[in-house]
Coordinates of C-alpha atoms in Angstrom, one line a residue:
X1 CA 12.9 6.9 8.1
X2 CA 10.2 6.9 10.9
X3 CA 7.4 6.1 11.0
X4 CA 4.5 3.8 13.8
X5 CA 1.5 1.6 13.5
X6 CA -0.5 4.5 15.4
X7 CA 1.5 7.4 13.4
X8 CA 4.2 7.9 15.8
X9 CA 6.9 8.4 14.9
X10 CA 9.5 5.6 16.3
X11 CA 13.1 5.0 16.4
X12 CA 13.9 0.9 17.1
X13 CA 15.0 1.1 20.2
X14 CA 12.3 3.1 21.3
X15 CA 10.2 0.3 19.3
X16 CA 11.7 -2.5 21.4
X17 CA 11.7 -1.1 24.6
X18 CA 7.9 -1.5 24.7
X19 CA 8.5 -5.1 24.8
X20 CA 11.3 -5.4 26.9
X21 CA 13.4 -9.3 27.0
X22 CA 10.7 -10.5 26.0
X23 CA 12.2 -13.7 23.3
X24 CA 10.4 -15.3 21.0
X25 CA 9.0 -18.9 21.9
X26 CA 9.1 -20.8 18.8
X27 CA 11.4 -22.2 16.9
X28 CA 14.4 -20.3 15.4
X29 CA 13.3 -19.9 12.0
X30 CA 14.9 -22.0 9.1
X31 CA 17.1 -20.2 7.0
X32 CA 18.3 -22.1 3.4
X33 CA 19.5 -20.9 0.0
X34 CA 17.6 -20.9 -3.3
X35 CA 17.8 -20.3 -6.5
X36 CA 21.1 -18.1 -5.0
X37 CA 18.2 -15.8 -2.1
X38 CA 17.9 -16.9 1.0
X39 CA 15.3 -17.3 1.9
X40 CA 13.5 -17.4 6.0
X41 CA 11.1 -20.7 5.3
X42 CA 8.9 -19.9 8.2
X43 CA 7.0 -22.5 6.6
X44 CA 8.3 -25.1 7.8
X45 CA 7.1 -23.4 11.4
X46 CA 3.6 -24.4 10.5
X47 CA 2.0 -22.0 10.9
X48 CA 3.2 -18.7 9.7
X49 CA 5.3 -16.3 10.7
X50 CA 2.5 -13.6 13.1
X51 CA 3.0 -16.8 16.0
X52 CA 5.9 -15.3 16.1
X53 CA 5.2 -11.3 15.4
X54 CA 2.1 -12.1 17.9
X55 CA 3.2 -13.8 20.1
X56 CA 4.2 -10.7 23.2
X57 CA 1.1 -8.7 22.1
X58 CA -1.3 -12.7 23.2
X59 CA 0.5 -12.9 25.6
X60 CA 0.4 -10.1 27.9
X61 CA -3.7 -8.5 26.2
X62 CA -5.7 -8.6 30.1
X63 CA -8.7 -9.6 27.6
X64 CA -9.3 -12.8 26.8
X65 CA -11.1 -12.9 23.9
X66 CA -9.7 -11.7 20.8
X67 CA -11.1 -10.7 18.4
X68 CA -10.4 -10.0 15.0
X69 CA -12.5 -9.2 11.1
X70 CA -9.8 -8.2 8.9
X71 CA -8.9 -11.8 7.7
X72 CA -9.3 -12.9 4.2
X73 CA -10.4 -16.8 3.9
X74 CA -7.2 -17.5 2.7
X75 CA -5.4 -15.7 4.6
X76 CA -2.6 -17.4 7.4
X77 CA -4.2 -14.8 10.1
X78 CA -6.4 -17.7 11.3
X79 CA -4.6 -20.0 11.6
X80 CA -1.3 -18.1 13.3
X81 CA -3.9 -16.0 15.8
X82 CA -5.7 -19.5 17.8
X83 CA -2.0 -21.1 18.0
X84 CA -0.6 -18.1 20.2
X85 CA -3.9 -17.8 21.8
X86 CA -3.9 -21.6 22.7
X87 CA -0.6 -21.1 24.2
X88 CA -2.2 -18.8 26.7
X89 CA -5.5 -20.1 27.5
X90 CA -7.2 -18.2 25.3
X91 CA -10.0 -17.7 23.0
X92 CA -10.1 -16.3 19.5
X93 CA -13.0 -14.4 17.0
X94 CA -12.7 -14.2 13.8
X95 CA -15.0 -12.5 11.5
X96 CA -15.7 -13.3 7.7
X97 CA -17.8 -13.5 5.5
X98 CA -20.4 -17.1 5.3
X99 CA -19.8 -19.3 2.8
X100 CA -20.8 -23.1 2.8
X101 CA -19.1 -25.3 5.3
X102 CA -18.7 -27.5 1.5
X103 CA -16.1 -24.5 0.1
X104 CA -14.3 -23.5 3.5
X105 CA -10.6 -23.1 2.3
X106 CA -7.9 -25.5 3.8
X107 CA -6.4 -22.4 5.9
X108 CA -10.7 -21.5 7.0
X109 CA -10.3 -25.7 7.9
X110 CA -7.4 -25.2 9.7
X111 CA -8.6 -22.1 11.8
X112 CA -11.7 -24.4 12.8
X113 CA -9.3 -27.8 13.8
X114 CA -7.1 -24.6 15.7
X115 CA -10.0 -23.9 18.0
X116 CA -10.4 -20.6 15.9
X117 CA -14.4 -19.5 16.7
X118 CA -15.7 -18.3 13.0
X119 CA -18.8 -15.6 13.4
X120 CA -20.1 -16.0 9.6
X121 CA -21.4 -12.8 9.1
X122 CA -23.4 -12.9 5.1
X123 CA -23.1 -10.1 2.6
X124 CA -19.6 -10.0 5.0
X125 CA -17.6 -7.3 2.7
X126 CA -14.3 -6.3 4.4
X127 CA -16.1 -3.3 5.9
X128 CA -18.4 -4.7 7.0
X129 CA -17.0 -8.0 9.3
X130 CA -14.8 -5.6 10.5
X131 CA -17.7 -3.4 11.9
X132 CA -19.1 -6.6 12.9
X133 CA -16.2 -7.3 15.0
X134 CA -15.9 -3.6 16.5
X135 CA -19.6 -4.4 17.9
X136 CA -19.0 -6.8 19.1
X137 CA -15.6 -6.3 21.1
X138 CA -17.1 -3.4 21.9
X139 CA -20.2 -5.4 24.2
X140 CA -16.6 -6.2 26.3
X141 CA -13.9 -4.0 26.6
X142 CA -11.9 -4.6 29.0
X143 CA -12.1 -9.1 27.9
X144 CA -12.6 -8.9 24.5
X145 CA -9.3 -7.4 21.9
X146 CA -9.7 -6.5 19.1
X147 CA -6.9 -6.4 16.1
X148 CA -6.9 -3.5 13.4
X149 CA -6.4 -4.5 10.1
X150 CA -3.5 -6.2 9.4
X151 CA -2.7 -7.4 13.3
X152 CA -0.1 -3.9 13.4
X153 CA 0.5 -3.1 16.6
X154 CA 3.5 -1.2 17.9
X155 CA 4.6 -4.8 19.5
X156 CA 4.0 -6.4 17.2
X157 CA 6.5 -4.5 15.3
X158 CA 8.8 -4.5 17.9
X159 CA 8.6 -8.6 17.6
X160 CA 9.3 -7.7 13.7
X161 CA 12.5 -6.0 14.5
X162 CA 13.2 -8.5 17.2
X163 CA 12.9 -11.4 15.9
X164 CA 14.8 -10.2 12.8
X165 CA 18.1 -8.8 14.5
X166 CA 17.8 -12.5 15.9
X167 CA 19.0 -13.9 12.9
X168 CA 21.8 -15.8 12.8
X169 CA 23.1 -13.1 9.0
X170 CA 24.1 -10.3 8.7
X171 CA 22.1 -7.3 7.4
X172 CA 21.0 -8.0 4.2
X173 CA 21.3 -5.6 1.3
X174 CA 17.7 -6.3 -0.3
X175 CA 15.0 -7.4 1.1
X176 CA 11.6 -9.0 -0.8
X177 CA 8.2 -9.7 1.5
X178 CA 4.8 -10.0 0.5
X179 CA 2.9 -6.9 1.4
X180 CA -1.3 -6.0 2.3
X181 CA -0.7 -3.4 5.6
X182 CA 3.0 -3.7 4.8
X183 CA 3.3 -5.0 8.6
X184 CA 6.1 -7.0 8.4
X185 CA 7.8 -5.4 5.0
X186 CA 7.3 -1.9 7.9
X187 CA 9.1 -3.9 10.4
X188 CA 11.9 -5.1 9.1
X189 CA 12.8 -1.9 7.2
X190 CA 13.4 -0.6 10.9
X191 CA 15.5 -3.7 12.1
X192 CA 17.7 -3.2 8.9
X193 CA 17.8 0.5 8.0
X194 CA 20.7 0.0 5.3
X195 CA 19.1 -2.9 3.7
X196 CA 17.3 -2.0 0.1
X197 CA 13.8 -3.1 0.9
X198 CA 10.9 -4.6 -2.0
X199 CA 7.4 -5.2 -1.1
X200 CA 4.6 -7.0 -3.3
X201 CA 1.3 -5.8 -3.3
X202 CA -1.3 -8.8 -3.6
X203 CA -4.2 -6.8 -1.5
X204 CA -5.8 -4.1 -1.1
X205 CA -4.0 -0.9 -3.0
X206 CA -1.1 0.1 -0.9
X207 CA -0.7 3.4 0.8
X208 CA 2.3 6.0 1.2
X209 CA 2.6 5.1 4.7
X210 CA 2.2 1.0 4.6
X211 CA 4.4 0.4 1.9
X212 CA 7.0 2.6 3.8
X213 CA 10.3 3.4 2.3
X214 CA 10.5 -0.1 0.1
X215 CA 10.3 0.2 -4.0
X216 CA 6.2 -1.1 -4.8
X217 CA 5.5 -3.8 -6.6
X218 CA 2.0 -4.9 -7.9
X219 CA 1.0 -8.3 -8.6
X220 CA -1.7 -8.8 -11.5
X221 CA -3.7 -11.1 -10.2
X222 CA -6.6 -10.6 -8.0
X223 CA -6.1 -11.3 -4.2
X224 CA -7.8 -15.3 -3.5
X225 CA -5.8 -15.5 -7.2
X226 CA -3.4 -17.7 -6.7
X227 CA -0.3 -17.8 -8.8
X228 CA 1.1 -20.3 -10.8
X229 CA 4.8 -19.2 -10.9
X230 CA 5.1 -20.9 -7.4
X231 CA 8.7 -21.4 -6.2
X232 CA 11.2 -24.8 -4.8
X233 CA 9.4 -24.3 -1.4
X234 CA 6.0 -24.1 0.4
X235 CA 4.7 -21.1 0.3
X236 CA 0.7 -19.8 0.0
X237 CA 0.0 -19.5 -3.6
X238 CA -2.3 -15.8 -3.2
X239 CA 0.6 -14.5 -1.3
X240 CA 3.5 -15.3 -0.3
X241 CA 4.8 -17.3 -3.4
X242 CA 4.0 -13.3 -5.5
X243 CA 6.6 -12.9 -4.2
X244 CA 8.8 -15.4 -5.8
X245 CA 8.3 -14.0 -9.8
X246 CA 9.3 -10.5 -9.4
X247 CA 12.3 -11.5 -6.7
X248 CA 13.7 -14.0 -10.6
X249 CA 12.8 -11.1 -12.4
X250 CA 14.8 -8.4 -10.5
X251 CA 16.2 -9.4 -7.6
X252 CA 20.2 -9.0 -6.5
X253 CA 21.7 -12.4 -6.1
X254 CA 21.9 -13.2 -3.1
X255 CA 18.9 -10.9 -2.5
X256 CA 16.3 -12.5 1.4
X257 CA 12.6 -13.6 1.3
X258 CA 10.9 -13.5 4.1
X259 CA 8.1 -16.4 3.7
X260 CA 5.9 -15.7 6.3
X261 CA 4.4 -19.9 5.3
X262 CA 2.7 -21.9 3.3

């Protein structure tokens, strides 16, 4: 199947050409078997899979400030973005709903510790934080890069493909991921065109474009509600961990699960 983050049709080769000879500078993904499933254990990376997938974009952009208004309170982007930006001496500016410091999530605390600059927005619904981020970036468009929801960029898709192809495994028959924007799942759909794709919706209602060719499952829990059905390894309870219960019921033995973080 062909698709593109800018609604342009591209093949796997088209995407890979965008990043040339780029190599993931992070430690290689660790792969473990848990309860009969193959698991990409990027919880062991510490800062999440997006640390891999954003590297080329952050490294090559001329912008010195990376701006994002689409991160929820328990989102991993607030950890991955500053981790990558620090490597290239760039700043991360996050626009998020205001909350009392005593109620910061562990993810927000980690983002702050990594140096992310938070802009706390009163009544910060998603459409408001996205608008404030866009307005901030437009003040200095050459120096401030505003990232879209899901951090979806063609070079991010390309990086997902390249990292997946570098794994020391053959193409799986079936793979599963959590999904909100669906960026990771659609990148894997391109990397593994013959594998059966499954995406478990844990955020907003996913569009047909966001789902791609995946079988689409819906988690009944609200996005900020953690699951009690935790896998036997560290996994983000409001995001990736929600996939495990679906896999236990519906996945084939040997199916692959991409665990983004914990």
